[in-house]
Amino acid sequence: MSFGFPWGLLALGALVPLVAAYFLRRRQKPVVVSALFLWRRPSPRAEAGPRWERFTREASLLLEVLAVVAAALFLADVRWGDSARVRHLVLVVDGSLSMSARGPDGVSVLEQVRREAAARVESEEATQVTLLASGGTPRMLAGPEAEPSRALAALESFQAQGADHDPMPTLIWAQELAGAGRRVAFFTDVPPVNAALVPASVRWTALGTARGNVALVSAQRRDEGPTATVTLRVARFGEAPEEVDVRVRALPGAGAKAGTERVERVQLPEEGTATVRLTFQEAGDVEVSLPDDALPEDGQVRLPPAPLRPIAVALAQGLGAPEQAALERFLAVSPEVARGAEGSETDAVLVLGPPGTDARVTVGAGGAPRTFVGPFFSEKGHPLLDDVQLSGVRWTAGDNPPGKPLVSAGDAVLVSEEADGRVHVNVDLSRSNVQRVSAWPVLLSNLVREARRTREGFPRRQLMLGEPLPVVTLAGARYTLVGPGGSRPVFGAGEVSLSPPTGPGAYSLERGGDVVDTAQVLALDARESDLRERGRAEVPAREAGDDEAGGSAPGRARWPLVLLLAALVADFYLTRRETPGASGASAPSTGGAS
């Protein structure tokens, strides 16, 4: 037995005055009669005055007590057998950033979801609630089968800051938690693209509003010495202002006494984005903000310093004089590399040497030289060849190096890559002009960039919502990723791609408790900032749940009302039958005629 509303048992307090009324006799007025034979059932004695005494109407009292108990059980929502089982409700809340968007009344979608979820729990009379948040990685906010008050409290503290995602994996998980034949309630801000694809047991409730919006869709910071370069991209979605003020505030850094604030007026195209690039000197954290609109969260970012970590580069012995000089010139002006003590071959991340050595990149040509002026054929899409333009180049090569060809001319392989990542540049710079055109520094910069991706830590310092988190780890070490959602171990060695973080914030990679590197995930997602497709919709579940199929009572039990009515009818019949005798028993005796 259980009670859906235990406060209803307070109605049992009515038993106290009821029993007292049966024990308490009221004062009777003396009645003078000529003879007792006129009374149908004369009482042998008549007493006046209130007093407590044993009563003789036990059956009537028991029936009225039964009526009070039945009324209390109905008010307390008593449940027996199958109706006493737990009513489990599974709620799924969309964890996307767009759930924080405000409507015309200034109320966010998430706040509307909190109200609707509380009303749904009350209408379903749920005794246990499981609360899930959809996302790239679904999360359980409360449960499984938590108390309704605990689940609603978890929903009050929940903040939707996730990237755009497919909610179907979360809904499938929710169906498994709910059980066969049970319905799942899903709250979001966008109607389903195809209602027929919504699972049959899911009730889809959309509470969004289509609105215009201006948002930051990208924000990057790069620090070179004391100079910080901030690059922003601003987009306009729907009926939003055509121009906007971008406010950028640089907090003072270690070598500055005061910060710097700038306001840039940006013209926004109807389609596409506008780019803003600013530089600051000796800057600490840089705060970027747009005027508040429907979704203020995508108009504010904070960019901490992101200093370059130079790559240690070494030149192996045996390079030819032209190759040595060309490489030295590039390394002297490149801010991404470090030489000297950090550039020894033992500690270097990137070693450049002559052909036939174990260097990661070999530069030079052996064998009979052949000169080519084109056409050159490049491996399309390979990262080492990004922006490498070979038009107008005279390239002299020797014997073909091993590995997969990346650049070729006829049957000659000019650049190749082996399976272990070693790169061979088959060129004789004494007979070529490639070192005098832009293709040479671009190719070397790409080599340095790819080498950086093999260094321990985060290859990228700033990421947007929904992007995988790449890290580079060393074999044999134990790493932990620490972020706003807690910590989790990192498995694997070398280049590891972790699943997208569940929310924005600062993430650090730790090895043995020591911080190796940090990265910032920004609350920016162009798909979430586009609010034009948001709206309201109600797609009911197409499959009846247990509450409609008779598995649990849809309301209060009716049998206490039947018992109450039966007790009142029986008491009425009993008291009506005893009324004639009761009148004779109530007449006081005078002891005879006067």
Coordinates of C-alpha atoms in Angstrom, one line a residue:
M1 CA 0.0 0.0 0.0
S2 CA 1.2 3.5 -0.8
F3 CA -0.2 7.0 -0.7
G4 CA 0.0 9.5 -3.6
F5 CA -0.9 12.4 -1.4
P6 CA -0.1 11.6 2.3
W7 CA -1.4 15.0 3.5
G8 CA -4.9 13.7 2.9
L9 CA -4.6 11.5 6.0
L10 CA -5.1 14.7 8.0
A11 CA -8.8 14.1 7.4
L12 CA -8.6 11.4 10.1
G13 CA -8.6 14.2 12.6
A14 CA -12.4 14.4 12.2
L15 CA -12.6 11.2 14.3
V16 CA -11.9 13.1 17.5
P17 CA -15.0 15.3 17.5
L18 CA -17.1 12.5 16.1
V19 CA -16.3 10.1 19.0
A20 CA -16.6 13.0 21.6
A21 CA -20.1 13.8 20.3
Y22 CA -21.2 10.2 20.9
F23 CA -20.0 10.2 24.5
L24 CA -21.3 13.7 25.4
R25 CA -25.1 13.8 26.3
R26 CA -26.9 17.1 25.9
R27 CA -29.0 18.5 28.8
Q28 CA -32.7 17.4 28.5
K29 CA -35.6 19.7 29.6
P30 CA -38.2 18.2 32.1
V31 CA -41.5 17.2 30.4
V32 CA -44.7 16.8 32.6
V33 CA -47.0 14.0 31.4
S34 CA -50.2 12.6 32.8
A35 CA -49.1 9.0 32.6
L36 CA -46.2 6.9 31.2
F37 CA -48.5 4.6 29.3
L38 CA -48.9 7.3 26.7
W39 CA -45.2 6.8 25.7
R40 CA -44.6 3.9 23.3
R41 CA -41.3 2.9 24.8
P42 CA -40.8 4.7 28.0
S43 CA -37.3 5.0 29.3
P44 CA -36.9 3.6 32.8
R45 CA -34.9 6.6 33.9
A46 CA -34.3 10.1 32.6
E47 CA -31.3 12.1 33.6
A48 CA -30.7 15.8 32.9
G49 CA -27.4 17.6 32.4
P50 CA -24.3 16.9 30.3
R51 CA -22.2 14.0 31.4
W52 CA -20.0 11.3 30.0
E53 CA -21.4 7.8 30.0
R54 CA -21.3 4.6 28.0
F55 CA -23.4 4.9 24.8
T56 CA -25.6 2.3 23.2
R57 CA -25.3 3.1 19.5
E58 CA -22.0 1.4 18.6
A59 CA -23.1 0.3 15.1
S60 CA -23.9 3.9 14.1
L61 CA -20.6 5.1 15.4
L62 CA -18.6 2.4 13.6
L63 CA -20.4 3.2 10.3
E64 CA -19.5 6.9 10.7
V65 CA -15.9 6.2 11.6
L66 CA -15.7 4.0 8.5
A67 CA -17.0 6.9 6.4
V68 CA -14.4 9.2 7.8
V69 CA -11.6 6.7 7.1
A70 CA -12.8 6.1 3.6
A71 CA -12.8 9.8 2.9
A72 CA -9.3 10.2 4.3
L73 CA -8.0 7.3 2.1
F74 CA -9.5 8.9 -1.0
L75 CA -7.9 12.3 -0.2
A76 CA -4.6 10.5 0.4
D77 CA -4.8 8.7 -2.9
V78 CA -4.4 5.2 -1.5
R79 CA -3.0 2.6 -3.9
W80 CA -3.1 -1.2 -3.7
G81 CA -1.5 -3.9 -5.8
D82 CA -0.6 -2.8 -9.4
S83 CA -1.8 0.8 -8.8
A84 CA 0.7 1.1 -5.9
R85 CA 3.8 0.6 -8.2
V86 CA 6.2 3.4 -9.0
R87 CA 5.3 5.8 -11.8
H88 CA 8.5 6.4 -13.7
L89 CA 8.8 9.4 -16.1
V90 CA 11.8 9.9 -18.4
L91 CA 12.5 13.5 -19.5
V92 CA 15.0 14.5 -22.2
V93 CA 16.1 18.1 -22.5
D94 CA 17.9 19.4 -25.6
G95 CA 21.4 20.5 -24.5
S96 CA 22.1 22.7 -27.5
L97 CA 23.3 26.3 -27.1
S98 CA 20.2 27.6 -28.9
M99 CA 18.0 26.6 -25.9
S100 CA 19.4 29.7 -24.1
A101 CA 17.8 32.0 -26.8
R102 CA 15.3 34.5 -25.5
G103 CA 11.9 35.0 -26.9
P104 CA 10.2 38.4 -27.5
D105 CA 9.1 38.3 -23.8
G106 CA 12.7 37.9 -22.7
V107 CA 12.1 34.4 -21.4
S108 CA 14.6 31.8 -22.6
V109 CA 13.5 28.5 -24.1
L110 CA 15.2 26.6 -21.3
E111 CA 13.2 28.5 -18.7
Q112 CA 10.0 27.5 -20.5
V113 CA 11.2 23.9 -20.5
R114 CA 11.7 24.0 -16.8
R115 CA 8.1 25.1 -16.3
E116 CA 6.7 22.6 -18.8
A117 CA 8.7 19.8 -17.2
A118 CA 7.4 20.6 -13.7
A119 CA 3.8 20.6 -15.1
R120 CA 4.4 17.3 -16.9
V121 CA 5.7 15.7 -13.7
E122 CA 2.6 16.9 -11.8
S123 CA 0.1 15.9 -14.5
E124 CA 1.7 12.4 -14.9
E125 CA 1.8 12.0 -11.1
A126 CA 5.3 10.7 -11.4
T127 CA 6.9 9.2 -8.3
Q128 CA 10.3 8.8 -10.0
V129 CA 12.0 10.8 -12.7
T130 CA 15.0 10.2 -14.9
L131 CA 16.4 13.4 -16.5
L132 CA 18.7 13.3 -19.6
A133 CA 20.4 16.0 -21.6
S134 CA 20.9 15.4 -25.3
G135 CA 24.2 16.2 -26.9
G136 CA 27.1 14.8 -28.8
T137 CA 27.7 12.8 -25.6
P138 CA 24.4 12.3 -23.8
R139 CA 24.4 13.0 -20.1
M140 CA 22.2 11.9 -17.2
L141 CA 21.4 14.9 -15.1
A142 CA 19.3 13.1 -12.5
G143 CA 18.6 9.4 -11.9
P144 CA 18.0 6.8 -12.9
E145 CA 14.7 7.0 -11.2
A146 CA 15.4 9.9 -8.9
E147 CA 12.9 11.7 -6.7
P148 CA 10.9 14.3 -8.7
S149 CA 12.1 17.2 -6.6
R150 CA 15.7 16.2 -7.1
A151 CA 15.3 15.9 -10.8
L152 CA 13.6 19.3 -11.1
A153 CA 16.3 20.8 -9.0
A154 CA 18.9 19.4 -11.4
L155 CA 17.0 20.9 -14.3
E156 CA 17.0 24.3 -12.6
S157 CA 20.8 24.3 -12.4
F158 CA 21.3 22.9 -15.9
Q159 CA 22.7 25.3 -18.5
A160 CA 22.4 24.4 -22.2
Q161 CA 25.7 25.2 -23.9
G162 CA 26.2 22.2 -26.2
A163 CA 26.9 22.1 -30.0
D164 CA 24.4 21.2 -32.7
H165 CA 23.8 17.4 -32.6
D166 CA 21.4 14.6 -33.5
P167 CA 19.1 13.9 -30.5
M168 CA 18.1 10.4 -31.7
P169 CA 20.9 8.5 -29.8
T170 CA 19.7 10.2 -26.6
L171 CA 16.1 9.3 -27.3
I172 CA 17.0 5.7 -27.9
W173 CA 18.8 5.6 -24.6
A174 CA 15.8 7.2 -22.9
Q175 CA 13.5 4.5 -24.3
E176 CA 15.7 1.9 -22.8
L177 CA 15.6 3.5 -19.4
A178 CA 11.8 4.0 -19.6
G179 CA 11.1 0.4 -20.5
A180 CA 8.8 -1.2 -23.0
G181 CA 5.5 0.5 -23.6
R182 CA 6.5 3.6 -21.6
R183 CA 6.5 7.1 -23.1
V184 CA 9.4 9.6 -23.1
A185 CA 9.0 13.4 -23.0
F186 CA 11.5 15.4 -25.2
F187 CA 11.8 19.2 -24.9
T188 CA 13.6 21.2 -27.5
D189 CA 13.3 24.4 -29.5
V190 CA 12.9 23.1 -33.1
P191 CA 10.1 21.1 -34.6
P192 CA 11.1 17.7 -36.1
V193 CA 12.0 17.8 -39.8
N194 CA 9.9 14.7 -40.3
A195 CA 7.4 13.7 -37.6
A196 CA 7.2 10.2 -38.9
L197 CA 10.9 9.7 -37.9
V198 CA 10.3 10.5 -34.3
P199 CA 10.2 7.3 -32.2
A200 CA 6.6 6.1 -31.5
S201 CA 6.9 6.4 -27.8
V202 CA 8.4 9.9 -27.7
R203 CA 6.4 13.0 -27.2
W204 CA 8.2 15.8 -29.0
T205 CA 7.6 19.3 -27.5
A206 CA 9.2 22.3 -29.3
L207 CA 9.1 25.7 -27.4
G208 CA 11.3 27.8 -29.7
T209 CA 10.7 31.0 -31.5
A210 CA 12.1 32.0 -34.9
R211 CA 14.2 35.2 -34.5
G212 CA 17.0 37.1 -36.1
N213 CA 20.5 37.0 -34.6
V214 CA 24.0 38.4 -34.9
A215 CA 26.8 36.1 -33.7
L216 CA 30.5 35.4 -33.5
V217 CA 31.1 32.3 -35.5
S218 CA 34.9 32.2 -35.0
A219 CA 37.4 33.8 -32.7
Q220 CA 41.2 33.1 -32.7
R221 CA 44.1 34.6 -30.9
R222 CA 47.8 34.3 -31.8
D223 CA 50.6 35.7 -29.7
E224 CA 54.1 36.4 -31.2
G225 CA 56.3 38.0 -28.5
P226 CA 54.5 41.0 -27.0
T227 CA 52.0 41.2 -29.9
A228 CA 48.6 39.5 -29.7
T229 CA 46.6 39.2 -32.9
V230 CA 42.8 38.6 -32.5
T231 CA 40.9 37.5 -35.6
L232 CA 37.1 37.5 -35.4
R233 CA 34.3 36.4 -37.9
V234 CA 30.8 37.9 -37.4
A235 CA 27.7 36.6 -39.1
R236 CA 24.2 37.8 -39.5
F237 CA 21.2 35.5 -39.5
G238 CA 17.7 36.6 -40.6
E239 CA 16.2 39.9 -39.7
A240 CA 19.1 41.3 -37.7
P241 CA 21.0 44.6 -37.8
E242 CA 23.1 45.2 -41.0
E243 CA 25.9 46.8 -38.9
V244 CA 27.0 46.1 -35.4
D245 CA 29.6 47.4 -32.9
V246 CA 32.2 44.8 -32.0
R247 CA 33.7 45.7 -28.6
V248 CA 37.2 44.3 -27.9
R249 CA 38.8 44.8 -24.5
A250 CA 42.3 43.7 -23.8
L251 CA 43.1 43.3 -20.1
P252 CA 46.6 44.4 -19.1
G253 CA 49.3 41.7 -19.4
A254 CA 52.4 41.2 -17.4
G255 CA 54.3 44.1 -18.9
A256 CA 51.4 46.6 -19.2
K257 CA 50.0 49.0 -16.7
A258 CA 46.6 49.5 -18.3
G259 CA 44.3 47.7 -20.7
T260 CA 43.1 48.7 -24.2
E261 CA 39.5 48.9 -25.5
R262 CA 38.4 49.2 -29.1
V263 CA 35.1 49.4 -30.8
E264 CA 34.9 48.4 -34.4
R265 CA 31.8 49.2 -36.6
V266 CA 31.3 46.2 -38.8
Q267 CA 29.0 46.0 -41.9
L268 CA 27.4 42.6 -42.1
P269 CA 26.5 41.0 -45.4
E270 CA 23.2 39.2 -45.9
E271 CA 25.0 36.0 -46.5
G272 CA 28.5 35.1 -45.4
T273 CA 30.6 36.7 -42.6
A274 CA 32.6 39.9 -41.9
T275 CA 36.2 39.5 -40.6
V276 CA 37.7 41.8 -37.9
R277 CA 41.5 41.6 -37.1
L278 CA 43.0 43.6 -34.3
T279 CA 46.4 43.6 -32.6
F280 CA 47.3 44.5 -29.0
Q281 CA 50.6 44.9 -27.2
E282 CA 51.4 43.3 -23.8
A283 CA 47.8 42.1 -23.5
G284 CA 46.4 39.6 -21.0
D285 CA 43.0 38.1 -21.5
V286 CA 41.0 39.6 -24.4
E287 CA 37.2 40.0 -24.0
V288 CA 35.1 40.3 -27.1
S289 CA 31.4 41.2 -27.0
L290 CA 28.5 42.1 -29.3
P291 CA 25.3 43.9 -28.3
D292 CA 22.8 41.6 -26.6
D293 CA 20.2 40.1 -28.9
A294 CA 18.1 36.9 -29.0
L295 CA 21.2 34.7 -28.0
P296 CA 23.7 36.8 -26.0
E297 CA 25.8 33.7 -25.3
D298 CA 27.2 33.6 -28.9
G299 CA 28.2 37.2 -28.8
Q300 CA 30.7 37.0 -25.9
V301 CA 34.1 35.2 -25.8
R302 CA 37.2 35.5 -23.6
L303 CA 40.5 34.7 -25.2
P304 CA 43.4 33.9 -22.9
P305 CA 47.0 34.4 -24.1
A306 CA 48.1 31.7 -26.6
P307 CA 51.9 32.1 -27.0
L308 CA 53.6 30.1 -29.7
R309 CA 55.6 27.1 -28.6
P310 CA 58.5 27.1 -31.0
I311 CA 59.5 23.8 -32.6
A312 CA 63.0 22.6 -31.9
V313 CA 64.6 22.2 -35.3
A314 CA 68.1 20.8 -36.0
L315 CA 70.2 20.5 -39.2
A316 CA 72.0 17.2 -39.6
Q317 CA 75.6 17.0 -40.8
G318 CA 76.3 16.4 -44.5
L319 CA 73.9 18.9 -46.1
G320 CA 75.1 20.5 -49.3
A321 CA 76.1 24.1 -49.2
P322 CA 73.1 25.5 -51.2
E323 CA 70.6 23.4 -49.1
Q324 CA 72.3 24.4 -45.8
A325 CA 72.1 28.1 -46.7
A326 CA 68.5 27.9 -47.9
L327 CA 67.4 26.1 -44.7
E328 CA 69.4 28.5 -42.5
R329 CA 67.7 31.5 -44.1
F330 CA 64.2 30.1 -43.4
L331 CA 65.0 29.1 -39.8
A332 CA 66.5 32.5 -39.1
V333 CA 63.3 34.4 -39.9
S334 CA 60.6 31.8 -38.9
P335 CA 59.1 32.6 -35.5
E336 CA 57.8 29.0 -35.2
V337 CA 61.2 27.3 -34.7
A338 CA 63.9 27.3 -32.1
R339 CA 67.6 26.8 -32.7
G340 CA 70.7 26.6 -30.5
A341 CA 70.6 24.4 -27.4
E342 CA 67.0 23.4 -28.1
G343 CA 67.9 22.6 -31.7
S344 CA 70.3 19.8 -31.1
E345 CA 69.5 16.6 -33.0
T346 CA 68.9 14.7 -29.8
D347 CA 66.1 16.9 -28.5
A348 CA 64.8 18.3 -31.8
V349 CA 61.3 17.6 -32.9
L350 CA 62.2 18.2 -36.6
V351 CA 65.6 17.2 -38.0
L352 CA 66.5 18.1 -41.6
G353 CA 69.4 16.3 -43.2
P354 CA 70.8 15.0 -46.5
P355 CA 69.5 11.9 -48.3
G356 CA 70.5 8.6 -46.9
T357 CA 70.3 9.7 -43.2
D358 CA 67.7 9.1 -40.6
A359 CA 66.5 12.7 -40.6
R360 CA 62.7 13.2 -40.6
V361 CA 63.1 15.4 -43.7
T362 CA 65.8 14.9 -46.2
V363 CA 66.7 17.7 -48.7
G364 CA 69.0 17.0 -51.6
A365 CA 69.4 15.0 -54.8
G366 CA 71.6 12.0 -55.6
G367 CA 72.4 10.4 -58.9
A368 CA 72.1 11.9 -62.4
P369 CA 70.4 15.3 -62.2
R370 CA 67.3 16.1 -64.3
T371 CA 65.7 19.5 -64.6
F372 CA 62.0 20.1 -65.0
V373 CA 60.0 23.3 -65.6
G374 CA 56.6 21.6 -65.5
P375 CA 54.0 20.4 -65.6
F376 CA 54.1 19.4 -61.9
F377 CA 51.6 17.0 -60.5
S378 CA 50.7 17.3 -56.8
E379 CA 48.8 15.1 -54.4
K380 CA 45.6 17.1 -54.0
G381 CA 44.5 17.8 -50.5
H382 CA 47.7 16.8 -48.8
P383 CA 48.5 19.1 -45.8
L384 CA 52.2 19.4 -46.8
L385 CA 51.2 21.0 -50.1
D386 CA 48.7 23.6 -48.8
D387 CA 49.2 26.8 -50.8
V388 CA 52.4 25.4 -52.5
Q389 CA 52.4 27.0 -56.0
L390 CA 55.0 25.6 -58.4
S391 CA 54.2 27.7 -61.5
G392 CA 57.4 29.3 -62.9
V393 CA 59.6 26.9 -60.9
R394 CA 62.7 25.2 -62.3
W395 CA 63.3 22.0 -60.4
T396 CA 66.4 19.8 -60.7
A397 CA 66.0 16.3 -59.2
G398 CA 68.1 13.2 -58.9
D399 CA 67.1 9.5 -58.4
N400 CA 63.6 8.9 -57.1
P401 CA 63.4 8.7 -53.3
P402 CA 61.4 6.0 -51.5
G403 CA 57.8 6.4 -50.4
K404 CA 54.5 7.7 -51.8
P405 CA 54.9 10.4 -54.4
L406 CA 53.5 13.8 -53.4
V407 CA 54.9 15.9 -56.2
S408 CA 56.1 14.5 -59.5
A409 CA 57.1 15.7 -63.0
G410 CA 56.9 13.0 -65.6
D411 CA 58.4 9.8 -64.1
A412 CA 60.5 11.8 -61.6
V413 CA 59.4 12.0 -57.9
L414 CA 60.1 15.4 -56.5
V415 CA 58.6 15.0 -53.0
S416 CA 57.6 11.7 -51.4
E417 CA 56.4 10.6 -48.0
E418 CA 57.1 7.2 -46.3
A419 CA 54.6 5.3 -44.2
D420 CA 56.4 6.3 -41.0
G421 CA 56.0 10.0 -41.8
R422 CA 59.5 10.7 -43.2
V423 CA 59.5 13.2 -46.1
H424 CA 62.1 13.4 -48.9
V425 CA 62.5 16.6 -50.9
N426 CA 64.4 15.5 -54.1
V427 CA 66.0 18.8 -55.2
D428 CA 69.4 20.1 -56.1
L429 CA 69.2 23.7 -55.1
S430 CA 72.4 24.6 -56.9
R431 CA 70.6 24.1 -60.2
S432 CA 67.0 25.1 -59.2
N433 CA 65.2 28.3 -58.4
V434 CA 62.6 26.8 -56.1
Q435 CA 64.3 28.4 -53.1
R436 CA 63.8 31.8 -54.6
V437 CA 60.0 31.6 -54.9
S438 CA 57.2 31.5 -52.4
A439 CA 56.8 27.8 -52.7
W440 CA 59.9 27.1 -50.7
P441 CA 59.0 28.9 -47.4
V442 CA 55.4 27.7 -47.7
L443 CA 56.6 24.1 -48.1
L444 CA 58.9 24.4 -45.1
S445 CA 56.2 26.1 -43.0
N446 CA 53.9 23.2 -43.7
L447 CA 56.6 20.8 -42.6
V448 CA 57.0 22.7 -39.4
R449 CA 53.2 22.8 -38.9
E450 CA 53.0 19.0 -39.3
A451 CA 55.9 18.5 -37.0
R452 CA 54.1 20.6 -34.3
R453 CA 51.2 18.2 -34.5
T454 CA 53.4 15.4 -33.3
R455 CA 54.5 17.4 -30.2
E456 CA 53.0 16.6 -26.8
G457 CA 50.0 18.7 -26.0
F458 CA 47.2 20.4 -28.0
P459 CA 48.0 21.1 -31.7
R460 CA 45.2 23.8 -31.5
R461 CA 44.7 26.1 -28.6
Q462 CA 41.2 27.5 -29.5
L463 CA 38.3 25.3 -30.7
M464 CA 34.6 25.9 -31.4
L465 CA 31.8 23.9 -30.0
G466 CA 31.3 20.5 -31.6
E467 CA 34.9 20.2 -32.8
P468 CA 36.8 17.1 -31.8
L469 CA 39.6 17.8 -29.4
P470 CA 43.0 16.6 -30.8
V471 CA 45.9 15.8 -28.4
V472 CA 49.3 14.4 -28.8
T473 CA 50.6 12.0 -26.1
L474 CA 53.8 10.1 -25.5
A475 CA 54.0 6.4 -25.4
G476 CA 54.1 4.9 -21.8
A477 CA 52.8 8.0 -20.1
R478 CA 49.4 8.4 -18.3
Y479 CA 47.4 11.4 -19.3
T480 CA 44.2 13.1 -17.9
L481 CA 42.0 15.7 -19.6
V482 CA 40.6 18.1 -17.0
G483 CA 37.8 20.5 -17.9
P484 CA 34.5 22.0 -16.7
G485 CA 32.8 18.6 -16.8
G486 CA 35.4 17.0 -14.6
S487 CA 38.4 14.8 -15.5
R488 CA 38.7 11.7 -17.7
P489 CA 41.7 9.6 -18.7
V490 CA 43.2 9.8 -22.2
F491 CA 44.0 6.5 -23.8
G492 CA 46.3 6.1 -26.8
A493 CA 49.7 7.3 -27.9
G494 CA 50.7 9.8 -30.6
E495 CA 48.0 11.7 -32.3
V496 CA 44.7 11.1 -30.4
S497 CA 41.3 12.6 -31.4
L498 CA 39.0 12.9 -28.4
S499 CA 35.3 13.3 -28.7
P500 CA 34.0 16.9 -28.7
P501 CA 33.8 18.5 -25.3
T502 CA 30.3 18.7 -23.8
G503 CA 30.6 22.4 -23.1
P504 CA 32.8 25.5 -23.4
G505 CA 35.6 26.4 -21.1
A506 CA 39.3 25.8 -20.4
Y507 CA 40.7 22.3 -20.8
S508 CA 44.1 21.1 -19.6
L509 CA 46.1 18.0 -20.5
E510 CA 47.9 16.6 -17.4
R511 CA 50.7 14.0 -17.3
G512 CA 51.2 12.6 -13.9
G513 CA 49.5 15.5 -12.2
D514 CA 51.5 18.2 -14.1
V515 CA 49.8 20.4 -16.7
V516 CA 51.3 19.8 -20.1
D517 CA 49.2 22.2 -22.2
T518 CA 45.9 24.0 -22.2
A519 CA 43.2 24.7 -24.7
Q520 CA 40.0 26.9 -24.8
V521 CA 36.7 25.7 -26.2
L522 CA 34.6 28.7 -27.1
A523 CA 30.7 28.8 -27.0
L524 CA 30.5 29.4 -30.7
D525 CA 28.6 27.3 -33.2
A526 CA 27.2 28.9 -36.4
R527 CA 24.4 26.2 -36.6
E528 CA 23.2 27.0 -33.1
S529 CA 23.3 30.8 -33.7
D530 CA 20.9 30.5 -36.7
L531 CA 17.5 30.8 -35.0
R532 CA 15.5 31.1 -38.2
E533 CA 14.2 27.5 -38.1
R534 CA 13.2 27.5 -34.5
G535 CA 9.5 27.2 -33.6
R536 CA 6.8 25.7 -31.5
A537 CA 5.3 22.2 -32.1
E538 CA 3.7 19.4 -30.2
V539 CA 4.1 15.9 -31.7
P540 CA 2.2 13.4 -29.4
A541 CA 3.5 9.9 -28.9
R542 CA 1.9 7.5 -31.4
E543 CA 2.3 4.5 -29.0
A544 CA 0.1 4.3 -25.9
G545 CA 2.0 4.1 -22.6
D546 CA 1.2 1.9 -19.6
D547 CA -0.9 4.7 -18.1
E548 CA -3.3 4.5 -21.0
A549 CA -3.2 0.8 -21.3
G550 CA -4.3 0.1 -17.8
G551 CA -0.9 -0.6 -16.3
S552 CA -1.2 2.2 -13.7
A553 CA -4.2 4.1 -12.5
P554 CA -4.9 7.3 -14.4
G555 CA -6.3 9.0 -11.2
R556 CA -7.3 8.4 -7.7
A557 CA -8.8 5.0 -6.7
R558 CA -12.6 5.0 -6.7
W559 CA -13.2 2.3 -4.2
P560 CA -12.9 4.6 -1.1
L561 CA -15.7 6.7 -2.5
V562 CA -17.9 3.6 -2.9
L563 CA -17.1 2.6 0.7
L564 CA -17.9 6.1 1.9
L565 CA -21.3 6.1 0.2
A566 CA -22.1 2.7 1.5
A567 CA -21.3 3.7 5.1
L568 CA -23.4 6.8 4.9
V569 CA -26.4 4.9 3.5
A570 CA -26.1 2.2 6.1
D571 CA -25.9 4.8 8.9
F572 CA -28.9 6.7 7.6
Y573 CA -30.9 3.5 7.4
L574 CA -29.9 2.5 10.9
T575 CA -30.7 5.8 12.6
R576 CA -34.0 6.2 10.7
R577 CA -35.1 2.7 12.0
E578 CA -34.3 3.7 15.6
T579 CA -36.0 7.1 15.5
P580 CA -39.3 6.1 17.2
G581 CA -37.6 4.4 20.1
A582 CA -35.2 7.2 20.4
S583 CA -38.0 9.7 20.9
G584 CA -39.5 7.6 23.8
A585 CA -36.1 7.1 25.4
S586 CA -35.5 10.8 25.4
A587 CA -38.6 11.7 27.5
P588 CA -37.7 12.2 31.2
S589 CA -39.7 10.5 33.8
T590 CA -41.5 12.5 36.5
G591 CA -42.2 9.5 38.7
G592 CA -46.0 9.4 38.1
A593 CA -49.0 11.6 37.6
S594 CA -49.5 14.5 39.8

